mmCIF file of C-alpha atoms and ligand atoms in Angstrom:
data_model
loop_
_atom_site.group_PDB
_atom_site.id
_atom_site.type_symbol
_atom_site.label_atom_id
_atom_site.label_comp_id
_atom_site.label_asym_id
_atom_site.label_seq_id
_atom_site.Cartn_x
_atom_site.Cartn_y
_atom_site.Cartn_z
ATOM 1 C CA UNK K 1 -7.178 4.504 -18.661
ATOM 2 C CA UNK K 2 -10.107 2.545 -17.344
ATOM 3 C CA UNK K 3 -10.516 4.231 -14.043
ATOM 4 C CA UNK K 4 -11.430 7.286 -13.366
ATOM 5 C CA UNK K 5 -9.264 9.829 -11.465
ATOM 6 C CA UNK K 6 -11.276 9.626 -8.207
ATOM 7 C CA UNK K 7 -10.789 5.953 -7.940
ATOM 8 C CA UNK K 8 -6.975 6.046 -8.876
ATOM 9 C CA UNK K 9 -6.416 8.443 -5.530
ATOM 10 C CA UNK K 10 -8.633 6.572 -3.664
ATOM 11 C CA UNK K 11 -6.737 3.177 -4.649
ATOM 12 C CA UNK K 12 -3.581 5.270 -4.194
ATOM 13 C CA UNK K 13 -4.221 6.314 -0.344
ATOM 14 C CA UNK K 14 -5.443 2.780 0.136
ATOM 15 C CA UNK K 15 -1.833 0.959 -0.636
ATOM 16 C CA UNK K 16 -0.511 4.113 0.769
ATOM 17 C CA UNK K 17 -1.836 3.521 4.231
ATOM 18 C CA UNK K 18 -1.470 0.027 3.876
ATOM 19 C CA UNK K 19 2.303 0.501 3.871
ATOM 20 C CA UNK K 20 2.484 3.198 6.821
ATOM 21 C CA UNK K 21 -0.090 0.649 8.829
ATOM 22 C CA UNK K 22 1.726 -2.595 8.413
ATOM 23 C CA UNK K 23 -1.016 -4.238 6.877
ATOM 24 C CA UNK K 24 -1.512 -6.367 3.698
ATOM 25 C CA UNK K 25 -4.730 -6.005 1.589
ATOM 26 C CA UNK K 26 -5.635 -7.974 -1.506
ATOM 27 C CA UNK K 27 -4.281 -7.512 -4.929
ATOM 28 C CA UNK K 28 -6.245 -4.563 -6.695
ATOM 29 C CA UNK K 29 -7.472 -6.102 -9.692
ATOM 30 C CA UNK K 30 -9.474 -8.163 -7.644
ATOM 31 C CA UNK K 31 -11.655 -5.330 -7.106
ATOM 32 C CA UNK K 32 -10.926 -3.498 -11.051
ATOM 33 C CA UNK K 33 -10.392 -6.489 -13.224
ATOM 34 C CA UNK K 34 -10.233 -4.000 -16.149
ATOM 35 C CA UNK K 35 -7.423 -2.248 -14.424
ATOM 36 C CA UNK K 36 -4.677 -1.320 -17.263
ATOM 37 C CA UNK K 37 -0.762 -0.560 -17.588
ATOM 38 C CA UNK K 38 -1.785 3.670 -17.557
ATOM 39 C CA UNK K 39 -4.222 3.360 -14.332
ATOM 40 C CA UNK K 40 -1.640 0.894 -12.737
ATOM 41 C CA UNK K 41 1.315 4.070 -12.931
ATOM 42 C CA UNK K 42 -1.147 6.617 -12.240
ATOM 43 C CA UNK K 43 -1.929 4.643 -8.785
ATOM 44 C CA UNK K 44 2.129 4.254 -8.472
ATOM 45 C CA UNK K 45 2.170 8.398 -9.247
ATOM 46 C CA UNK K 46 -0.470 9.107 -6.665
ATOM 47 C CA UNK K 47 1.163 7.054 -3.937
ATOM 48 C CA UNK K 48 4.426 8.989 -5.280
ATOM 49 C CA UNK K 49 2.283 12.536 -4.580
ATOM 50 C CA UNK K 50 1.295 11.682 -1.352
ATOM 51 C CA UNK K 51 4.749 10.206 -0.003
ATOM 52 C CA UNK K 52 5.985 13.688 -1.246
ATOM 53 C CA UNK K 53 3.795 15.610 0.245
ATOM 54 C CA UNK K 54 4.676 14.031 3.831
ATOM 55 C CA UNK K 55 7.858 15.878 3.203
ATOM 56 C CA UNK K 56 9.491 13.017 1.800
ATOM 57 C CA UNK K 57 12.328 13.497 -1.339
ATOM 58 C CA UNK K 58 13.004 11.461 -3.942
ATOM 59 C CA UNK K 59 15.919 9.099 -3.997
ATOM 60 C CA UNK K 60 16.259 7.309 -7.368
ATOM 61 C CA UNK K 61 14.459 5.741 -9.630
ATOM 62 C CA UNK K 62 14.404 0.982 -10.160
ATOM 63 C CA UNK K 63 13.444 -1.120 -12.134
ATOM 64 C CA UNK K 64 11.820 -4.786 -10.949
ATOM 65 C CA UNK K 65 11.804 -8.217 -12.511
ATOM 66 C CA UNK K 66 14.161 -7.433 -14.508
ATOM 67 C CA UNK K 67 16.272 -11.153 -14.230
ATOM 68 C CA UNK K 68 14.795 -14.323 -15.132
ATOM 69 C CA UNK K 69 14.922 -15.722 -11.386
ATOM 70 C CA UNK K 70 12.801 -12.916 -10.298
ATOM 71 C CA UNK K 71 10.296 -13.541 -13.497
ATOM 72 C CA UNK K 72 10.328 -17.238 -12.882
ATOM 73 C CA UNK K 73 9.402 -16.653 -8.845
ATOM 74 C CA UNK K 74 6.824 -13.994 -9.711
ATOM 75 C CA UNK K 75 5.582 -15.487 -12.189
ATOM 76 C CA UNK K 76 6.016 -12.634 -14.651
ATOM 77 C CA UNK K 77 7.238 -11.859 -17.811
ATOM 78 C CA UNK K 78 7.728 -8.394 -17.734
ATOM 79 C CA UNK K 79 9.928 -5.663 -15.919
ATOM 80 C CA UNK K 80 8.401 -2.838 -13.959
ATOM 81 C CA UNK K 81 9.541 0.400 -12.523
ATOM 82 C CA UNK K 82 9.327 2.404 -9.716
ATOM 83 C CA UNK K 83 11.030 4.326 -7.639
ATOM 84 C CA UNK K 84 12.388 5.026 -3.704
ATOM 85 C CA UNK K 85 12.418 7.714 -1.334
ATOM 86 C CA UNK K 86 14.843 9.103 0.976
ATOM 87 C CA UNK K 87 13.424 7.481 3.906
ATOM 88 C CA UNK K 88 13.609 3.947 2.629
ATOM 89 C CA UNK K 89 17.170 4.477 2.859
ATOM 90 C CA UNK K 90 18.919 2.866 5.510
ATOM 91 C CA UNK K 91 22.814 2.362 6.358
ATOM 92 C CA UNK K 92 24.842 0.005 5.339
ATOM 93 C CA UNK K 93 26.082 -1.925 8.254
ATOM 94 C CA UNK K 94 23.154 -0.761 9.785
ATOM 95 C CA UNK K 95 20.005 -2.134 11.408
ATOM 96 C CA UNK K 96 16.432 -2.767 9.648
ATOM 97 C CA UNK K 97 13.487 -3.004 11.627
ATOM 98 C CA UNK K 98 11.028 -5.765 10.788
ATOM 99 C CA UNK K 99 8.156 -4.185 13.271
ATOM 100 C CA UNK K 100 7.243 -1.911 10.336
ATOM 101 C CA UNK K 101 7.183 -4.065 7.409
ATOM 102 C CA UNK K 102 4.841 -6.978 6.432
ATOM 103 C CA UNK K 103 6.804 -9.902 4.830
ATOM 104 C CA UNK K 104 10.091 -8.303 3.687
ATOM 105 C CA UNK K 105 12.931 -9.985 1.338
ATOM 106 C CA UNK K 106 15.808 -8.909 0.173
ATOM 107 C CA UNK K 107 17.433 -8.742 -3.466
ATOM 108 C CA UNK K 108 20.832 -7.745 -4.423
ATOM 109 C CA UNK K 109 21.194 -5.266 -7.268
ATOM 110 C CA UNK K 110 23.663 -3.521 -9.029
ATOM 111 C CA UNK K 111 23.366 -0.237 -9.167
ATOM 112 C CA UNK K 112 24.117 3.724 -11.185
ATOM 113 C CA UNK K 113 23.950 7.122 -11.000
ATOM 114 C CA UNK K 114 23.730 8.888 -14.422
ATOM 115 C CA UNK K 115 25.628 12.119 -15.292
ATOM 116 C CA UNK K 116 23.448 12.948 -18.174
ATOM 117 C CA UNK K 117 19.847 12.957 -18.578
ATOM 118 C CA UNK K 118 18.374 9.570 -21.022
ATOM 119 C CA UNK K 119 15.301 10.022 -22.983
ATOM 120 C CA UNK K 120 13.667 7.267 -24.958
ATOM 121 C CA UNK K 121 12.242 6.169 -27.398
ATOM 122 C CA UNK K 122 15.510 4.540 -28.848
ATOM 123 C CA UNK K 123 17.481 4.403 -25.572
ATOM 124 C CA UNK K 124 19.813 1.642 -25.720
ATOM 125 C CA UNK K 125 22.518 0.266 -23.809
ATOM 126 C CA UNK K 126 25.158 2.351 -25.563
ATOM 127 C CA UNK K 127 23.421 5.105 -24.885
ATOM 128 C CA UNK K 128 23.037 4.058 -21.028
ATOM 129 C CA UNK K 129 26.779 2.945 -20.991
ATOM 130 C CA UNK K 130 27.593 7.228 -21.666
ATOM 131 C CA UNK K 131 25.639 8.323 -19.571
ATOM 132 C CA UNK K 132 26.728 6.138 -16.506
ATOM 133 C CA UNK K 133 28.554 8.173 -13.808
ATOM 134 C CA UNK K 134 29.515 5.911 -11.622
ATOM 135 C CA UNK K 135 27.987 2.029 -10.410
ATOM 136 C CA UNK K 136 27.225 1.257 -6.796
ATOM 137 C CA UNK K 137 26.111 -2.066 -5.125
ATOM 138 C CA UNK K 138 22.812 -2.201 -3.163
ATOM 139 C CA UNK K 139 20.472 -4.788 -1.357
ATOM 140 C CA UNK K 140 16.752 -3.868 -2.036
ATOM 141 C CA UNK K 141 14.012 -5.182 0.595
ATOM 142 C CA UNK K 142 10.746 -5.390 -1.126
ATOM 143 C CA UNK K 143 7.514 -5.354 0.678
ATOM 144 C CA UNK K 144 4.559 -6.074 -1.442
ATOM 145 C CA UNK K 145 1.367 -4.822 0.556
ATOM 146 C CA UNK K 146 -0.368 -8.022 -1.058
ATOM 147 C CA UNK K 147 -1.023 -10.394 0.836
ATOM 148 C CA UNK K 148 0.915 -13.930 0.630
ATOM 149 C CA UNK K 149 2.858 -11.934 -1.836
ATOM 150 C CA UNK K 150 0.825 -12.741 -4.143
ATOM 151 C CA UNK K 151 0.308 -9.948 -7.274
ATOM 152 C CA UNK K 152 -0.067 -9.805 -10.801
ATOM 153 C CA UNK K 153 1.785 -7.067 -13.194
ATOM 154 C CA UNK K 154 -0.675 -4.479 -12.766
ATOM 155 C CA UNK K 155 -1.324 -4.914 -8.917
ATOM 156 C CA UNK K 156 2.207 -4.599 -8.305
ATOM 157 C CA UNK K 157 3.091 -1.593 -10.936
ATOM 158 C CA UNK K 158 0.117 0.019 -8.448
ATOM 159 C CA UNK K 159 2.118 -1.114 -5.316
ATOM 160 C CA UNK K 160 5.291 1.272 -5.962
ATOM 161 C CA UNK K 161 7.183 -2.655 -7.342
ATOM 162 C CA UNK K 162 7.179 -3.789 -3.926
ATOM 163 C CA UNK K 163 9.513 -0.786 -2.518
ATOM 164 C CA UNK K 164 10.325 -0.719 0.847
ATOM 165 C CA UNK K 165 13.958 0.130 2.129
ATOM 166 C CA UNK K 166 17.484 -0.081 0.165
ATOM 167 C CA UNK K 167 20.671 -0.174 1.664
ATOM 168 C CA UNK K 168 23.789 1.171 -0.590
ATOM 169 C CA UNK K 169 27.476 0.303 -0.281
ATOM 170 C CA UNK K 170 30.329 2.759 0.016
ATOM 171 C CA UNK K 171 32.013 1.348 -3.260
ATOM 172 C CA UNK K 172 31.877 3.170 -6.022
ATOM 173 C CA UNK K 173 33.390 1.979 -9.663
ATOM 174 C CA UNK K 174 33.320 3.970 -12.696
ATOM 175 C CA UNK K 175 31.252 1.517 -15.306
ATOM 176 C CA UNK K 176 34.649 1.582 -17.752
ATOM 177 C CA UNK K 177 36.423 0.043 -14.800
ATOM 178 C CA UNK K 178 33.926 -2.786 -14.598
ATOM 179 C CA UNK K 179 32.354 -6.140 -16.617
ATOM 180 C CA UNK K 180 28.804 -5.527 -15.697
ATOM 181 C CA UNK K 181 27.857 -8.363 -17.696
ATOM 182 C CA UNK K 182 30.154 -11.078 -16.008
ATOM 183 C CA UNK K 183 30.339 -8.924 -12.430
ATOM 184 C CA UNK K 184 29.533 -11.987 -9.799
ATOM 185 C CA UNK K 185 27.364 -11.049 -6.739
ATOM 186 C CA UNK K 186 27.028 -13.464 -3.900
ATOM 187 C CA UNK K 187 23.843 -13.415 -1.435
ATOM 188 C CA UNK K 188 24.439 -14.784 2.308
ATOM 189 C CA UNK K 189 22.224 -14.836 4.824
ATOM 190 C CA UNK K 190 23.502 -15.859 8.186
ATOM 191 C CA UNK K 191 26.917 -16.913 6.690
ATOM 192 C CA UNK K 192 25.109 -19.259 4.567
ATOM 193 C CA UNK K 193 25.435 -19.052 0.364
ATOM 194 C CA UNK K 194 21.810 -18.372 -0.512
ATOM 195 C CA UNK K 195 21.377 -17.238 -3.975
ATOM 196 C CA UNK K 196 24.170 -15.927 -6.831
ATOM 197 C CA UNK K 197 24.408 -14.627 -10.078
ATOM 198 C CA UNK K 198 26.334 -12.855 -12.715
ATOM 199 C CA UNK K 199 25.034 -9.351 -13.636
ATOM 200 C CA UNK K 200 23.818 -10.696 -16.884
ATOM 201 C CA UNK K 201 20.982 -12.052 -15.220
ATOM 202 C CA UNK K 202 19.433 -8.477 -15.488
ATOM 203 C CA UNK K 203 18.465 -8.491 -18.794
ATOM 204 C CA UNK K 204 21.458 -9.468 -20.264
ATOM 205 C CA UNK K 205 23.060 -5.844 -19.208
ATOM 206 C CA UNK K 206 22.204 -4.271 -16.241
ATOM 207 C CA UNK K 207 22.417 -1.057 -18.810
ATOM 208 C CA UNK K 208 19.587 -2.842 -20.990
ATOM 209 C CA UNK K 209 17.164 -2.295 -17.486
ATOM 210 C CA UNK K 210 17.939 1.202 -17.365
ATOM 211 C CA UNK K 211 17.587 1.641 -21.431
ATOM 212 C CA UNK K 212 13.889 0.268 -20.734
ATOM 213 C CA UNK K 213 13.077 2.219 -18.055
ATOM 214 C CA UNK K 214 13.890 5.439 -20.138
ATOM 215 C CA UNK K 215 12.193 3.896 -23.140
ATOM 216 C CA UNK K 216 9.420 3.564 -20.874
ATOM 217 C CA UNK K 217 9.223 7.161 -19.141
ATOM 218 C CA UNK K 218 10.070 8.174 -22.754
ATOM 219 C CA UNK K 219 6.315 7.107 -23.546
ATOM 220 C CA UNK K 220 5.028 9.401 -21.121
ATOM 221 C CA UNK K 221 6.724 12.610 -22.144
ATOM 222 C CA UNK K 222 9.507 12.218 -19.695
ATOM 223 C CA UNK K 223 13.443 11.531 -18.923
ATOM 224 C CA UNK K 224 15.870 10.410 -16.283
ATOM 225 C CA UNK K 225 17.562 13.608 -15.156
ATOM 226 C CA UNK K 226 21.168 13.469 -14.888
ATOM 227 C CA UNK K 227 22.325 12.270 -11.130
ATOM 228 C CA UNK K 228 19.704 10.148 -10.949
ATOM 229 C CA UNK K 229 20.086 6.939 -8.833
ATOM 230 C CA UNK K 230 18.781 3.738 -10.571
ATOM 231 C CA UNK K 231 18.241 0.202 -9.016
ATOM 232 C CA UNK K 232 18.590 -2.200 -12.119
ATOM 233 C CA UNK K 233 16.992 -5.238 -10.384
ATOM 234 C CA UNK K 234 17.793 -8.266 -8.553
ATOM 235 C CA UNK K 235 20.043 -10.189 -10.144
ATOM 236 C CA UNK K 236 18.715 -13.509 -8.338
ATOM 237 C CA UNK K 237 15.350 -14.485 -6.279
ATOM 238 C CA UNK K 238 14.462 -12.357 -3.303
ATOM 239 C CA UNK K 239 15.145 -14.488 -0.182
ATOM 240 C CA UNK K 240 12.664 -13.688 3.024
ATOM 241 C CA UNK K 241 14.258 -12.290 6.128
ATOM 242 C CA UNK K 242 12.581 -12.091 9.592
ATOM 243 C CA UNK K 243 14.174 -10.403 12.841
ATOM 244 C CA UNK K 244 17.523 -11.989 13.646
ATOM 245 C CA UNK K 245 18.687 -12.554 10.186
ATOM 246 C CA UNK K 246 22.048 -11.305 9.002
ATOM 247 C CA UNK K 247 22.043 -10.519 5.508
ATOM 248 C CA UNK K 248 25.516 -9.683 3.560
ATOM 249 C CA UNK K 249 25.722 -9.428 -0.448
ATOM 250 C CA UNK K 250 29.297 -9.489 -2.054
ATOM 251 C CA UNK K 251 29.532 -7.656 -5.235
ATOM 252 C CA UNK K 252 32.944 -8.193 -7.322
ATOM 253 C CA UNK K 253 34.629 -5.162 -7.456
ATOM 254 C CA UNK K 254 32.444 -3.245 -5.694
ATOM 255 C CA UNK K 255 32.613 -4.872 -1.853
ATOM 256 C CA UNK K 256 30.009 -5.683 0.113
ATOM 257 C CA UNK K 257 26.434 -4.610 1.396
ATOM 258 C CA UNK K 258 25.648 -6.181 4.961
ATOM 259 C CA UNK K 259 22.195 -5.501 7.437
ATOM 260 C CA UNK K 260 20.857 -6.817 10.196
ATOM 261 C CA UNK K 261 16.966 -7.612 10.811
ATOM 262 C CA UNK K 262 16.284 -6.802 14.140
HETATM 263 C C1 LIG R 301 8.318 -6.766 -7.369
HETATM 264 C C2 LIG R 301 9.570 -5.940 -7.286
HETATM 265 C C3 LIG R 301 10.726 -6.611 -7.949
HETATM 266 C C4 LIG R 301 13.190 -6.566 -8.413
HETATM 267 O O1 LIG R 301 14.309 -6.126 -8.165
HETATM 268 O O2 LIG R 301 13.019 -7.517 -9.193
HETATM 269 C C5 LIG R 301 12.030 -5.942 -7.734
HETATM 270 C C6 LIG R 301 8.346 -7.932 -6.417
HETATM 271 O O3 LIG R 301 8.970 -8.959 -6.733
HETATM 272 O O4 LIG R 301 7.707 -7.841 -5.366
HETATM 273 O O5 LIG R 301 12.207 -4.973 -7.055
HETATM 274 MG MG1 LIG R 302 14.311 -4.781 -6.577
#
């Protein structure tokens, strides 16, 4: 920690009411250079308080940058994780308002709910693969409160990964039913092909993504509880949307996840 704990609130409620304003700001380590990876989560954890305490709950936990696409257009090298609330949630089929969000785009991810808690260090995809109730398909629209976009690892970890809404399909698959290494999702916007991939795009196993992320609550005395919905990534680039867009991801096996931006 390089910050003390006045400054991580303070930097907390500033992202915080950046997000429920509509309004970008500049990455944070402009401000704290010597920002590190603790201070970063403790920011996330404050915003995570505060949400809460609005009478928010919970809604799973995801990881980010987890696929080489997303690395290569982020210009990262590492995943992150954060997590979602119930209000982020919105139908599938449904309708997304833009009004409220800065510069959104949206990534599809494949997607689990646990039936056993994970605890790291040592978690590994076996270990993942046992504990996997049941996997679901979802579209994630990210929202990074920095302007253009524009972030490094730390600024991001701050800014909750980007988190804004997630939409979940209806289909759910138990995980000895499916290939989640060569399960093909397609991305259309406006009935147009825009991105694709092959789960193994997320770290080679969308089960390696959730392995890290309880390797790296693990670190910090804690564990995914069992029932616990996790976002493993998106398995291609995020693609911008604006009002008026359709947006429809096909999963193999596992349907379809369709919005409109209105
Ligand atoms: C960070 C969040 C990335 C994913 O699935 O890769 C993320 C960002 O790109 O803004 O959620
Ligand atoms: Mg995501």
């Amino acid at each position: 920690m390089t910050l003390d704990a006045f400054t991580l609130e303070q930097l907390a409620a500033h992202l915080d009411s950046a997000e429920q304003q509509t309004r970008d700001v500049v990455k944070i380590t402009d401000e704290h250079p010597d920002l590190d990876w603790d201070d970063a989560y403790a920011i996330q954890d404050g915003i995570r308080r505060l949400r809460l305490a609005r009478g928010q709950r919970l809604a799973g936990l995801k990881a980010g940058l987890t696929s080489f696409a997303k690395m290569k257009q982020m210009g990262v090298d590492v995943p992150v994780f954060g997590f979602v609330t119930d209000d982020m949630a919105r139908p599938d089929g449904g309708e997304i308002a833009t009004a409220d969000l800065i510069h959104p785009k949206v990534e599809a991810e494949i997607c689990v709910v646990t039936k056993a808690p994970l605890r790291g260090p040592g978690c590994h995809v076996g270990a993942v693969m046992a504990a996997i109730d049941f996997v679901l398909p979802a579209v994630e629209v990210i929202d990074s409160r920095y302007r253009d976009f524009k972030f490094d690892l730390k600024s991001v970890i701050a800014d909750n990964t980007s988190a804004a809404r997630f939409v979940v399909g209806g289909q759910a698959r138990p995980v000895d039913a499916l290939d989640l290494r060569t399960l093909g999702v397609v991305l259309e916007k406006n009935g147009r092909i825009v991105a694709m991939a092959a789960g193994a795009a997320v770290l080679g196993h969308p089960a390696a993504a959730v392995a890290m992320l309880a390797n790296h609550l693990g670190a910090r005395g804690q564990e995914i509880p069992a029932g616990t919905f996790i976002m493993t990534g998106g398995v291609t680039e995020a693609i911008a949307v604006e009002a008026g867009d359709h947006v429809c991801a096909r999963f193999q096996d596992l349907g379809s996840v369709s919005m409109r931006f209105v």
